[in-house]
Amino acid sequence: MRILLTIAWRNVRQHKVKTTIIGLIMAIGIMVLVVGNSFMDTAAKGIERYYIKNYTGHLMITGKTKGNLTLFGFQDVTAIEQPVPRIPDYAAIVEFASSLPYVAALNPQVSATAVVSRGETTLGATQLFGIIPEQYQAMFPDNVEILEGGFWEPGQQGVLLNRAVAELLEQQVGFTFRPGDKLLFTSVSTHTGMRIREVEITGLFRFKQSNVQLDMVSLMDVSNVRDLAGMVVGYADPAELSSAEQQFLGQIDAESIFSSLDSLFAEVSVEEPAADEDFWFSVLEGSGEVQAAVEDTGAWQYLLVRLSDEKYLKQAEKDFARFFAEQGIAAQTRDWRQGAGALADLSYGIKSVFNTVVLIIAVVAVIIIMNTLVISVTERMSEIGTMRAIGAQKSFVRRLIVIETMLLSGLSGLVGVGAGGLILLVLNRIGLKATNVFFEIIYGGPELRPELSWSAVLLSFAVIAAVGAVSSAYPTAIVMKTSPLKAMESSR
C-alpha cells in the first residue's frame, strides 16, 4: 500500500496541468455542494423553528381523516369531499396529553375561511383561527404584536383583525378600521351551506414572524368561528311539555303560527290562564317543531402540542398513537410540516429541486473527469505496460489508478470545503435579506444567515468519492484490456 501511495502521489505531482484541471473541476463541484446544501439545511432548520415556535407547535392532533389537512383546512381535492373533522373524545385526549411530562403547552383551535363585507360591499377574504386568547398566547408568546385595542374579554365575542388584512380591506372602501367597528363574515360550504356572522373588531395586530399565509389570518372568538365552520348541533334538548301544551302544539303548524297569531289564540280553548306570545315561542324553541342551531361547545378541529424538547417528538407520536388505539379514538397526530401547509412543502420542494440540479452537475463532472483521466492514462500507457511486464498484477494497476483518482478527489474536496466554508462565513456575517415573498419562503423568514452544515460536508465527500470511483472505472477498464507488449509499444 505504501508503494501504491508513493507512485500515485508522484503521478499527481508530475502531471500538473491535468491534475490542476481535474482538481479545479472537483473543487468547484464540492464548493457548490457545500454552500448549496448548507444554505438549504440552514433554511430548513429556520423554517422548522419558525413554524413550530410561531403557529404550529411540534404536533397537531386532528380527527382521523384522509387528505392533506393543515391548520388552514384541506389543501387538496378532498376539501370538496369532506369538512374538517372534529377531534373525538377531546377531553380525554387533553387529559392524556397533560399527563405526559414532555408536553409543555396545548392549544385548541378551529379554522374557517370567510368573505368579509361591510354593509353591502364585499371587501375580501380572510382565514380565521378560532382560539381561546389565554391559551393561544401561552402557546405562542412571542409572535402576536397588538397594534390597537386588544383581545376580547372572557365570555365576550370579537375579532382581532390582522393589520395586513385590514390594509387590503381599507383599499376597497377608503375607510380606516378601528376597534369598535363591525364587519360581516360569510362562509359558504357544500357541507354547511351559507353562514353569516357580524362581529366587532376588538383590536388590530400583526404577526412578528409572518408569511403569505399568516398575513391572511385573523384571530376570532371560537364561538363565531365554530358557527362559520358549521360546527353546530341541529337542535336543543327537547322540553318536557304539559298536556295542555301538547294539545296546543298538536293542532297547529309553524306556518299557521306566523301567519295569524290572533286567530290562532281565538280558536284554541284551554282551561288555564292565557299565555303571552313569549311563552309560546319559548315552547316552540324547545319542542323540536322549530329547531335552533346551537353551538357545539365541546368541538375542536385541532389540538396543537408544544414539547419541552424536540428530541421527544418520536416518543410523543408513539405515545399518542398507542393511546388512540387503546381507547378506540379515531384521532391522529400530524407533524409541524403537515400543519404548516403549502409554504413549508414549497420550501422543501425547492430544496429537492436544488439537489436535483446538483446531481446533474455531478453527472457532468463525472463525464469531464472521466475523459480527462482517459487521456492521462493513455499517455502513461507505456509506463503501465512496463509495470505489468516486470510482474505487476492487474489488481496492482487497478488499485494504483483508483488510489490516484481518490487522492486527487480528496485533495480537491478539502479545497472545495475550505472555499465553501469561507463563502458561508462571509454570508453569515453579512446576512441575506429576503427581497420578495419568494425568497422569504425559501429563507423561512425575512433574513437568512447560512452556517456550515456538517451533514453537507459529509455528503460532499461521499459524492466526490463516488465521482472519483466512477470516473476511474472506464480508464482502468481500458488499461486492463491492453496487453503489456502493446502498451510498451505505444511509447514508440
CSV table of C-alpha atoms in Angstrom, one decimal:
chain,number,residue,atom,x,y,z
A,1,MET,CA,0.0,0.0,0.0
A,2,ARG,CA,2.9,2.4,0.8
A,3,ILE,CA,4.4,1.8,-2.7
A,4,LEU,CA,1.0,2.4,-4.3
A,5,LEU,CA,0.6,5.7,-2.4
A,6,THR,CA,4.1,6.8,-3.3
A,7,ILE,CA,3.6,6.1,-7.0
A,8,ALA,CA,0.1,7.7,-7.0
A,9,TRP,CA,1.4,10.8,-5.3
A,10,ARG,CA,4.3,11.1,-7.8
A,11,ASN,CA,1.9,10.8,-10.7
A,12,VAL,CA,-0.4,13.5,-9.3
A,13,ARG,CA,2.6,15.9,-8.9
A,14,GLN,CA,4.2,15.1,-12.3
A,15,HIS,CA,1.1,15.8,-14.3
A,16,LYS,CA,0.5,19.3,-13.0
A,17,VAL,CA,-1.8,20.6,-15.8
A,18,LYS,CA,-4.1,17.6,-15.8
A,19,THR,CA,-4.1,17.5,-12.0
A,20,THR,CA,-5.0,21.2,-11.9
A,21,ILE,CA,-7.8,20.8,-14.4
A,22,ILE,CA,-9.4,17.8,-12.7
A,23,GLY,CA,-8.8,19.2,-9.2
A,24,LEU,CA,-10.4,22.5,-10.1
A,25,ILE,CA,-13.5,20.8,-11.5
A,26,MET,CA,-13.8,18.7,-8.4
A,27,ALA,CA,-13.1,21.6,-6.0
A,28,ILE,CA,-15.7,23.8,-7.6
A,29,GLY,CA,-18.3,21.0,-7.5
A,30,ILE,CA,-17.6,20.4,-3.8
A,31,MET,CA,-17.7,24.1,-3.1
A,32,VAL,CA,-21.2,24.4,-4.8
A,33,LEU,CA,-22.4,21.3,-3.0
A,34,VAL,CA,-21.2,22.5,0.4
A,35,VAL,CA,-22.5,26.1,0.0
A,36,GLY,CA,-25.8,25.0,-1.5
A,37,ASN,CA,-26.6,22.2,1.0
A,38,SER,CA,-25.5,24.3,3.9
A,39,PHE,CA,-27.7,27.1,2.6
A,40,MET,CA,-30.7,24.8,2.3
A,41,ASP,CA,-30.1,23.0,5.6
A,42,THR,CA,-29.9,26.3,7.5
A,43,ALA,CA,-33.1,27.5,5.7
A,44,ALA,CA,-34.8,24.2,6.6
A,45,LYS,CA,-33.9,24.5,10.3
A,46,GLY,CA,-35.0,28.1,10.2
A,47,ILE,CA,-38.3,27.1,8.6
A,48,GLU,CA,-38.8,24.4,11.2
A,49,ARG,CA,-38.1,26.7,14.2
A,50,TYR,CA,-40.2,29.4,12.6
A,51,TYR,CA,-43.3,27.3,12.2
A,52,ILE,CA,-43.0,25.4,15.5
A,53,LYS,CA,-42.4,28.5,17.6
A,54,ASN,CA,-44.9,30.8,15.9
A,55,TYR,CA,-48.0,28.8,15.0
A,56,THR,CA,-47.9,25.1,14.6
A,57,GLY,CA,-46.2,23.6,17.6
A,58,HIS,CA,-44.4,20.3,17.3
A,59,LEU,CA,-47.6,18.2,16.7
A,60,MET,CA,-51.1,18.7,15.5
A,61,ILE,CA,-53.8,16.4,16.7
A,62,THR,CA,-56.9,16.0,14.5
A,63,GLY,CA,-59.7,13.7,13.9
A,64,LYS,CA,-58.7,10.7,11.7
A,65,THR,CA,-59.1,11.6,8.1
A,66,LYS,CA,-57.6,11.2,4.6
A,67,GLY,CA,-56.2,14.1,2.7
A,68,ASN,CA,-53.7,16.9,3.2
A,69,LEU,CA,-55.2,18.5,6.3
A,70,THR,CA,-53.4,21.7,7.5
A,71,LEU,CA,-54.2,24.4,10.0
A,72,PHE,CA,-55.8,26.2,7.1
A,73,GLY,CA,-58.1,23.3,6.2
A,74,PHE,CA,-57.7,20.7,3.5
A,75,GLN,CA,-55.3,21.8,0.8
A,76,ASP,CA,-56.1,19.3,-1.9
A,77,VAL,CA,-59.1,18.0,-3.7
A,78,THR,CA,-60.5,16.3,-0.6
A,79,ALA,CA,-61.6,19.8,0.6
A,80,ILE,CA,-64.6,19.4,-1.7
A,81,GLU,CA,-65.5,16.0,-0.4
A,82,GLN,CA,-65.3,16.4,3.4
A,83,PRO,CA,-65.3,19.0,6.1
A,84,VAL,CA,-62.5,19.3,8.6
A,85,PRO,CA,-63.4,16.7,11.3
A,86,ARG,CA,-63.9,17.3,15.0
A,87,ILE,CA,-61.5,15.8,17.4
A,88,PRO,CA,-63.4,12.9,19.1
A,89,ASP,CA,-63.2,12.5,22.9
A,90,TYR,CA,-61.4,15.8,23.1
A,91,ALA,CA,-61.5,16.0,26.9
A,92,ALA,CA,-59.8,12.5,27.2
A,93,ILE,CA,-57.1,13.5,24.8
A,94,VAL,CA,-56.4,16.7,26.6
A,95,GLU,CA,-56.2,14.8,29.9
A,96,PHE,CA,-53.8,12.3,28.5
A,97,ALA,CA,-51.6,15.0,26.8
A,98,SER,CA,-51.4,17.0,30.0
A,99,SER,CA,-50.2,13.9,31.8
A,100,LEU,CA,-47.1,13.5,29.5
A,101,PRO,CA,-44.0,15.0,31.2
A,102,TYR,CA,-42.5,16.3,28.0
A,103,VAL,CA,-45.6,18.2,26.9
A,104,ALA,CA,-45.0,21.9,27.6
A,105,ALA,CA,-48.2,23.6,26.2
A,106,LEU,CA,-51.5,22.8,24.5
A,107,ASN,CA,-53.6,25.0,22.3
A,108,PRO,CA,-57.0,24.1,20.7
A,109,GLN,CA,-58.1,25.8,17.5
A,110,VAL,CA,-60.9,25.9,15.0
A,111,SER,CA,-60.4,27.2,11.4
A,112,ALA,CA,-62.7,28.7,8.8
A,113,THR,CA,-62.4,30.8,5.7
A,114,ALA,CA,-64.7,33.7,5.4
A,115,VAL,CA,-65.6,36.5,3.0
A,116,VAL,CA,-65.5,39.9,4.7
A,117,SER,CA,-68.0,42.6,3.9
A,118,ARG,CA,-69.2,46.0,5.3
A,119,GLY,CA,-72.7,46.9,4.6
A,120,GLU,CA,-73.5,45.6,1.1
A,121,THR,CA,-69.9,46.0,0.0
A,122,THR,CA,-67.8,42.8,-0.3
A,123,LEU,CA,-64.2,43.7,0.7
A,124,GLY,CA,-62.2,40.5,0.5
A,125,ALA,CA,-61.5,37.3,2.4
A,126,THR,CA,-59.6,36.2,5.5
A,127,GLN,CA,-58.6,32.9,7.2
A,128,LEU,CA,-60.0,32.8,10.7
A,129,PHE,CA,-58.4,30.9,13.7
A,130,GLY,CA,-60.9,30.4,16.4
A,131,ILE,CA,-59.0,30.5,19.7
A,132,ILE,CA,-59.0,31.0,23.4
A,133,PRO,CA,-56.8,34.1,23.8
A,134,GLU,CA,-55.1,33.0,27.0
A,135,GLN,CA,-54.1,29.5,25.7
A,136,TYR,CA,-53.0,30.9,22.3
A,137,GLN,CA,-50.8,33.5,23.9
A,138,ALA,CA,-49.3,30.9,26.3
A,139,MET,CA,-48.5,28.6,23.3
A,140,PHE,CA,-47.1,31.3,21.1
A,141,PRO,CA,-46.0,34.2,23.4
A,142,ASP,CA,-43.6,35.9,21.0
A,143,ASN,CA,-45.5,36.2,17.8
A,144,VAL,CA,-48.6,38.4,18.3
A,145,GLU,CA,-48.0,42.1,18.5
A,146,ILE,CA,-51.1,44.1,19.4
A,147,LEU,CA,-51.2,47.4,17.5
A,148,GLU,CA,-54.6,48.8,18.6
A,149,GLY,CA,-57.2,47.6,21.1
A,150,GLY,CA,-56.7,44.0,22.3
A,151,PHE,CA,-58.3,40.6,22.6
A,152,TRP,CA,-61.9,40.2,23.5
A,153,GLU,CA,-62.7,39.7,27.2
A,154,PRO,CA,-63.6,36.2,28.6
A,155,GLY,CA,-67.2,35.4,27.8
A,156,GLN,CA,-67.4,38.0,25.0
A,157,GLN,CA,-67.0,37.8,21.2
A,158,GLY,CA,-64.9,39.7,18.8
A,159,VAL,CA,-62.2,39.5,16.1
A,160,LEU,CA,-58.6,40.6,16.4
A,161,LEU,CA,-58.0,41.8,12.8
A,162,ASN,CA,-54.7,41.2,11.1
A,163,ARG,CA,-53.2,44.6,10.1
A,164,ALA,CA,-52.3,43.1,6.6
A,165,VAL,CA,-55.9,42.1,6.1
A,166,ALA,CA,-57.2,45.4,7.4
A,167,GLU,CA,-55.0,47.3,4.8
A,168,LEU,CA,-56.4,45.2,2.0
A,169,LEU,CA,-59.9,45.8,3.1
A,170,GLU,CA,-59.3,49.6,3.5
A,171,GLN,CA,-58.1,49.8,0.0
A,172,GLN,CA,-61.6,48.7,-1.2
A,173,VAL,CA,-63.6,51.3,0.8
A,174,GLY,CA,-61.2,54.0,1.7
A,175,PHE,CA,-62.1,53.6,5.3
A,176,THR,CA,-59.7,53.0,8.2
A,177,PHE,CA,-60.9,50.2,10.5
A,178,ARG,CA,-60.6,50.8,14.2
A,179,PRO,CA,-61.6,48.8,17.3
A,180,GLY,CA,-65.4,49.0,17.8
A,181,ASP,CA,-66.2,48.8,14.1
A,182,LYS,CA,-68.2,45.8,12.9
A,183,LEU,CA,-67.7,43.5,9.9
A,184,LEU,CA,-69.8,40.8,8.3
A,185,PHE,CA,-68.1,37.4,7.9
A,186,THR,CA,-69.7,35.0,5.4
A,187,SER,CA,-68.7,31.3,4.9
A,188,VAL,CA,-70.0,29.1,2.1
A,189,SER,CA,-69.6,25.4,2.0
A,190,THR,CA,-71.2,22.5,0.2
A,191,HIS,CA,-71.4,20.8,3.7
A,192,THR,CA,-72.8,23.5,5.8
A,193,GLY,CA,-74.3,26.0,3.4
A,194,MET,CA,-74.0,29.8,3.9
A,195,ARG,CA,-73.4,31.2,7.3
A,196,ILE,CA,-73.1,34.9,8.2
A,197,ARG,CA,-71.9,36.5,11.4
A,198,GLU,CA,-71.5,40.1,12.4
A,199,VAL,CA,-68.5,40.5,14.6
A,200,GLU,CA,-67.0,43.6,16.3
A,201,ILE,CA,-63.3,44.4,15.8
A,202,THR,CA,-61.7,44.4,19.3
A,203,GLY,CA,-58.2,45.1,18.1
A,204,LEU,CA,-55.6,45.1,15.3
A,205,PHE,CA,-52.4,43.1,15.4
A,206,ARG,CA,-49.6,41.7,13.3
A,207,PHE,CA,-47.6,38.5,13.4
A,208,LYS,CA,-44.0,39.4,14.2
A,209,GLN,CA,-42.8,36.4,12.1
A,210,SER,CA,-45.2,36.1,9.2
A,211,ASN,CA,-45.5,34.9,5.6
A,212,VAL,CA,-48.1,35.0,2.8
A,213,GLN,CA,-50.4,32.5,4.6
A,214,LEU,CA,-50.2,34.1,8.0
A,215,ASP,CA,-50.7,37.6,6.6
A,216,MET,CA,-54.3,36.5,5.7
A,217,VAL,CA,-55.1,35.1,9.2
A,218,SER,CA,-57.2,36.9,11.7
A,219,LEU,CA,-58.0,35.7,15.3
A,220,MET,CA,-61.6,35.4,16.3
A,221,ASP,CA,-63.5,34.0,19.3
A,222,VAL,CA,-64.1,30.3,18.9
A,223,SER,CA,-67.9,30.6,19.1
A,224,ASN,CA,-68.2,32.6,15.9
A,225,VAL,CA,-65.7,30.5,14.1
A,226,ARG,CA,-67.5,27.4,15.1
A,227,ASP,CA,-70.6,28.8,13.6
A,228,LEU,CA,-68.9,29.8,10.4
A,229,ALA,CA,-67.3,26.4,10.1
A,230,GLY,CA,-70.7,24.8,10.6
A,231,MET,CA,-69.8,23.2,13.9
A,232,VAL,CA,-73.3,23.3,15.4
A,233,VAL,CA,-75.7,20.7,16.7
A,234,GLY,CA,-79.1,20.7,14.9
A,235,TYR,CA,-81.3,21.4,17.9
A,236,ALA,CA,-81.5,21.9,21.6
A,237,ASP,CA,-82.7,19.2,24.0
A,238,PRO,CA,-86.5,18.8,23.8
A,239,ALA,CA,-88.5,20.4,26.6
A,240,GLU,CA,-91.0,18.4,28.6
A,241,LEU,CA,-94.5,19.7,27.8
A,242,SER,CA,-97.7,19.7,29.8
A,243,SER,CA,-100.8,18.0,28.4
A,244,ALA,CA,-102.3,21.4,27.5
A,245,GLU,CA,-99.1,22.4,25.6
A,246,GLN,CA,-99.0,19.1,23.8
A,247,GLN,CA,-102.7,19.5,22.9
A,248,PHE,CA,-102.0,23.0,21.6
A,249,LEU,CA,-99.0,22.0,19.5
A,250,GLY,CA,-100.8,19.1,18.0
A,251,GLN,CA,-103.4,21.4,16.4
A,252,ILE,CA,-101.0,23.9,14.7
A,253,ASP,CA,-98.0,24.1,12.4
A,254,ALA,CA,-95.2,26.6,12.1
A,255,GLU,CA,-96.9,28.3,9.1
A,256,SER,CA,-100.2,29.0,11.0
A,257,ILE,CA,-98.2,30.3,13.9
A,258,PHE,CA,-96.5,33.1,12.0
A,259,SER,CA,-99.4,33.9,9.6
A,260,SER,CA,-102.0,34.7,12.2
A,261,LEU,CA,-101.3,34.6,15.9
A,262,ASP,CA,-104.6,36.4,16.8
A,263,SER,CA,-106.8,33.8,15.1
A,264,LEU,CA,-104.7,31.1,16.5
A,265,PHE,CA,-105.3,32.1,20.1
A,266,ALA,CA,-109.1,32.7,19.3
A,267,GLU,CA,-109.5,29.1,18.1
A,268,VAL,CA,-107.8,27.3,21.0
A,269,SER,CA,-109.6,26.9,24.2
A,270,VAL,CA,-107.7,26.0,27.4
A,271,GLU,CA,-108.8,26.0,30.9
A,272,GLU,CA,-105.6,27.5,32.3
A,273,PRO,CA,-104.9,31.3,32.1
A,274,ALA,CA,-104.0,32.5,28.6
A,275,ALA,CA,-100.2,32.7,27.9
A,276,ASP,CA,-98.5,35.5,26.1
A,277,GLU,CA,-96.5,35.2,22.8
A,278,ASP,CA,-93.1,34.9,24.6
A,279,PHE,CA,-94.3,31.8,26.3
A,280,TRP,CA,-95.3,30.1,23.1
A,281,PHE,CA,-92.1,30.9,21.3
A,282,SER,CA,-90.1,29.5,24.3
A,283,VAL,CA,-92.2,26.3,24.0
A,284,LEU,CA,-91.6,26.1,20.3
A,285,GLU,CA,-87.9,26.6,20.6
A,286,GLY,CA,-87.6,23.5,22.8
A,287,SER,CA,-90.3,21.4,21.3
A,288,GLY,CA,-88.5,20.1,18.2
A,289,GLU,CA,-91.1,21.8,15.9
A,290,VAL,CA,-88.7,24.7,15.3
A,291,GLN,CA,-85.1,23.6,15.6
A,292,ALA,CA,-82.5,26.3,16.6
A,293,ALA,CA,-78.8,25.8,15.6
A,294,VAL,CA,-76.8,25.6,18.8
A,295,GLU,CA,-73.1,25.8,19.1
A,296,ASP,CA,-71.3,22.5,19.9
A,297,THR,CA,-69.2,24.0,22.7
A,298,GLY,CA,-67.0,20.9,23.0
A,299,ALA,CA,-66.0,20.8,19.4
A,300,TRP,CA,-62.4,21.5,18.3
A,301,GLN,CA,-60.7,20.7,15.0
A,302,TYR,CA,-57.1,21.0,16.1
A,303,LEU,CA,-55.1,20.5,19.3
A,304,LEU,CA,-51.6,21.9,18.9
A,305,VAL,CA,-48.9,20.4,21.1
A,306,ARG,CA,-45.6,22.0,22.0
A,307,LEU,CA,-42.9,19.8,23.5
A,308,SER,CA,-40.3,20.7,26.1
A,309,ASP,CA,-37.7,19.4,23.7
A,310,GLU,CA,-37.8,18.3,20.1
A,311,LYS,CA,-36.0,15.1,21.0
A,312,TYR,CA,-39.3,13.8,22.4
A,313,LEU,CA,-41.1,14.1,19.0
A,314,LYS,CA,-40.9,10.4,18.0
A,315,GLN,CA,-41.8,9.3,21.5
A,316,ALA,CA,-44.8,11.7,21.6
A,317,GLU,CA,-46.1,10.3,18.2
A,318,LYS,CA,-45.8,6.7,19.5
A,319,ASP,CA,-47.5,7.5,22.9
A,320,PHE,CA,-50.4,9.3,21.2
A,321,ALA,CA,-50.8,6.5,18.6
A,322,ARG,CA,-50.9,3.9,21.4
A,323,PHE,CA,-53.4,5.9,23.4
A,324,PHE,CA,-55.7,6.4,20.4
A,325,ALA,CA,-55.5,2.6,19.6
A,326,GLU,CA,-56.1,1.5,23.2
A,327,GLN,CA,-59.1,3.9,23.7
A,328,GLY,CA,-60.5,3.3,20.3
A,329,ILE,CA,-60.4,7.1,19.5
A,330,ALA,CA,-60.5,8.0,15.8
A,331,ALA,CA,-57.7,10.6,16.0
A,332,GLN,CA,-54.2,11.0,14.7
A,333,THR,CA,-51.1,13.2,15.0
A,334,ARG,CA,-49.6,15.2,12.3
A,335,ASP,CA,-46.1,16.9,12.4
A,336,TRP,CA,-45.4,20.6,12.1
A,337,ARG,CA,-44.8,20.4,8.4
A,338,GLN,CA,-48.2,18.9,7.7
A,339,GLY,CA,-49.8,21.5,9.9
A,340,ALA,CA,-47.9,24.4,8.2
A,341,GLY,CA,-49.3,23.6,4.8
A,342,ALA,CA,-48.3,24.6,1.3
A,343,LEU,CA,-45.5,27.1,2.1
A,344,ALA,CA,-43.5,24.6,4.2
A,345,ASP,CA,-43.9,22.0,1.4
A,346,LEU,CA,-42.8,24.6,-1.1
A,347,SER,CA,-39.6,25.3,0.8
A,348,TYR,CA,-38.7,21.6,0.9
A,349,GLY,CA,-39.7,21.3,-2.7
A,350,ILE,CA,-37.2,24.0,-3.6
A,351,LYS,CA,-34.5,22.0,-1.7
A,352,SER,CA,-35.4,18.9,-3.7
A,353,VAL,CA,-35.0,20.9,-7.0
A,354,PHE,CA,-31.6,22.2,-5.8
A,355,ASN,CA,-30.5,18.6,-5.0
A,356,THR,CA,-31.6,17.5,-8.5
A,357,VAL,CA,-29.5,20.3,-10.1
A,358,VAL,CA,-26.5,19.3,-8.0
A,359,LEU,CA,-27.0,15.7,-9.2
A,360,ILE,CA,-27.0,16.8,-12.8
A,361,ILE,CA,-23.8,18.8,-12.2
A,362,ALA,CA,-22.2,15.8,-10.6
A,363,VAL,CA,-23.1,13.7,-13.7
A,364,VAL,CA,-21.5,16.3,-16.0
A,365,ALA,CA,-18.4,16.4,-13.7
A,366,VAL,CA,-18.1,12.6,-13.9
A,367,ILE,CA,-18.1,12.8,-17.7
A,368,ILE,CA,-15.5,15.6,-17.8
A,369,ILE,CA,-13.2,13.9,-15.2
A,370,MET,CA,-13.5,10.6,-16.9
A,371,ASN,CA,-12.5,12.0,-20.2
A,372,THR,CA,-9.5,13.8,-18.7
A,373,LEU,CA,-8.5,10.6,-16.9
A,374,VAL,CA,-8.7,8.6,-20.1
A,375,ILE,CA,-6.3,11.0,-21.7
A,376,SER,CA,-4.0,10.9,-18.7
A,377,VAL,CA,-4.0,7.1,-18.6
A,378,THR,CA,-3.5,6.8,-22.3
A,379,GLU,CA,-0.4,9.0,-22.2
A,380,ARG,CA,1.0,6.8,-19.5
A,381,MET,CA,0.2,3.5,-21.3
A,382,SER,CA,3.8,2.6,-21.8
A,383,GLU,CA,4.7,3.1,-18.2
A,384,ILE,CA,1.8,0.9,-17.1
A,385,GLY,CA,2.8,-1.7,-19.7
A,386,THR,CA,6.3,-1.8,-18.4
A,387,MET,CA,5.0,-2.2,-14.8
A,388,ARG,CA,2.9,-5.2,-15.9
A,389,ALA,CA,5.8,-6.7,-17.9
A,390,ILE,CA,8.0,-6.8,-14.9
A,391,GLY,CA,5.4,-8.6,-12.8
A,392,ALA,CA,2.8,-6.1,-11.7
A,393,GLN,CA,-0.6,-7.8,-11.4
A,394,LYS,CA,-3.8,-6.4,-12.9
A,395,SER,CA,-5.1,-5.8,-9.4
A,396,PHE,CA,-2.0,-3.7,-8.6
A,397,VAL,CA,-2.5,-1.5,-11.6
A,398,ARG,CA,-6.2,-1.2,-10.9
A,399,ARG,CA,-5.6,-0.2,-7.3
A,400,LEU,CA,-3.0,2.3,-8.4
A,401,ILE,CA,-5.4,4.2,-10.7
A,402,VAL,CA,-8.2,4.1,-8.2
A,403,ILE,CA,-5.9,5.4,-5.4
A,404,GLU,CA,-4.5,8.1,-7.6
A,405,THR,CA,-8.0,9.2,-8.5
A,406,MET,CA,-9.2,9.1,-4.9
A,407,LEU,CA,-6.1,11.0,-3.7
A,408,LEU,CA,-6.9,13.7,-6.2
A,409,SER,CA,-10.5,13.7,-5.2
A,410,GLY,CA,-9.7,14.0,-1.5
A,411,LEU,CA,-7.3,17.0,-2.1
A,412,SER,CA,-9.9,18.7,-4.3
A,413,GLY,CA,-12.6,18.0,-1.7
A,414,LEU,CA,-10.6,19.7,1.0
A,415,VAL,CA,-10.0,22.7,-1.1
A,416,GLY,CA,-13.7,22.8,-2.1
A,417,VAL,CA,-14.9,22.5,1.5
A,418,GLY,CA,-12.4,25.2,2.6
A,419,ALA,CA,-13.6,27.6,-0.1
A,420,GLY,CA,-17.3,26.8,0.7
A,421,GLY,CA,-16.8,27.4,4.4
A,422,LEU,CA,-15.2,30.7,3.7
A,423,ILE,CA,-18.1,31.8,1.5
A,424,LEU,CA,-20.6,30.7,4.1
A,425,LEU,CA,-18.7,32.6,6.8
A,426,VAL,CA,-18.9,35.8,4.8
A,427,LEU,CA,-22.6,35.3,4.0
A,428,ASN,CA,-23.3,34.6,7.7
A,429,ARG,CA,-21.6,37.9,8.7
A,430,ILE,CA,-23.4,39.9,6.0
A,431,GLY,CA,-26.9,38.2,6.3
A,432,LEU,CA,-29.1,37.6,3.3
A,433,LYS,CA,-32.2,39.8,3.3
A,434,ALA,CA,-35.4,38.4,1.6
A,435,THR,CA,-36.1,40.9,-1.2
A,436,ASN,CA,-39.5,39.4,-2.0
A,437,VAL,CA,-42.1,36.8,-1.0
A,438,PHE,CA,-40.3,34.0,-2.9
A,439,PHE,CA,-37.1,34.4,-1.0
A,440,GLU,CA,-38.9,34.9,2.3
A,441,ILE,CA,-40.5,31.4,1.7
A,442,ILE,CA,-37.1,29.9,0.9
A,443,TYR,CA,-35.3,31.6,3.9
A,444,GLY,CA,-38.1,30.8,6.3
A,445,GLY,CA,-38.2,34.4,7.4
A,446,PRO,CA,-37.1,37.9,6.4
A,447,GLU,CA,-33.4,37.1,6.7
A,448,LEU,CA,-31.1,34.1,6.4
A,449,ARG,CA,-27.6,33.7,7.9
A,450,PRO,CA,-26.3,30.4,6.4
A,451,GLU,CA,-24.0,28.2,8.5
A,452,LEU,CA,-21.7,25.4,7.5
A,453,SER,CA,-23.6,22.2,7.7
A,454,TRP,CA,-21.5,19.1,8.6
A,455,SER,CA,-24.0,16.9,7.0
A,456,ALA,CA,-23.4,18.8,3.8
A,457,VAL,CA,-19.7,18.3,4.2
A,458,LEU,CA,-20.1,14.6,4.7
A,459,LEU,CA,-22.5,14.4,1.8
A,460,SER,CA,-20.0,16.3,-0.4
A,461,PHE,CA,-17.1,13.9,0.4
A,462,ALA,CA,-19.4,10.9,-0.3
A,463,VAL,CA,-20.3,12.4,-3.6
A,464,ILE,CA,-16.8,13.2,-4.6
A,465,ALA,CA,-15.6,9.7,-3.6
A,466,ALA,CA,-18.4,8.2,-5.7
A,467,VAL,CA,-17.4,10.6,-8.6
A,468,GLY,CA,-13.8,9.5,-8.3
A,469,ALA,CA,-14.6,5.8,-8.2
A,470,VAL,CA,-16.9,6.0,-11.2
A,471,SER,CA,-14.5,8.2,-13.1
A,472,SER,CA,-11.7,5.8,-12.7
A,473,ALA,CA,-13.6,2.8,-13.8
A,474,TYR,CA,-13.5,3.4,-17.5
A,475,PRO,CA,-9.8,4.3,-17.7
A,476,THR,CA,-9.0,1.3,-15.6
A,477,ALA,CA,-11.0,-0.9,-18.0
A,478,ILE,CA,-9.0,0.4,-21.0
A,479,VAL,CA,-5.7,-0.4,-19.3
A,480,MET,CA,-6.8,-3.9,-18.3
A,481,LYS,CA,-7.8,-4.7,-21.9
A,482,THR,CA,-4.4,-3.6,-23.3
A,483,SER,CA,-1.7,-6.3,-23.3
A,484,PRO,CA,1.7,-5.3,-21.7
A,485,LEU,CA,3.5,-5.7,-25.0
A,486,LYS,CA,1.1,-3.4,-26.9
A,487,ALA,CA,1.2,-0.9,-24.0
A,488,MET,CA,5.1,-0.8,-24.2
A,489,GLU,CA,5.0,-0.4,-27.9
A,490,SER,CA,2.6,2.6,-27.7
A,491,SER,CA,5.6,4.7,-26.5
A,492,ARG,CA,7.4,4.4,-29.8
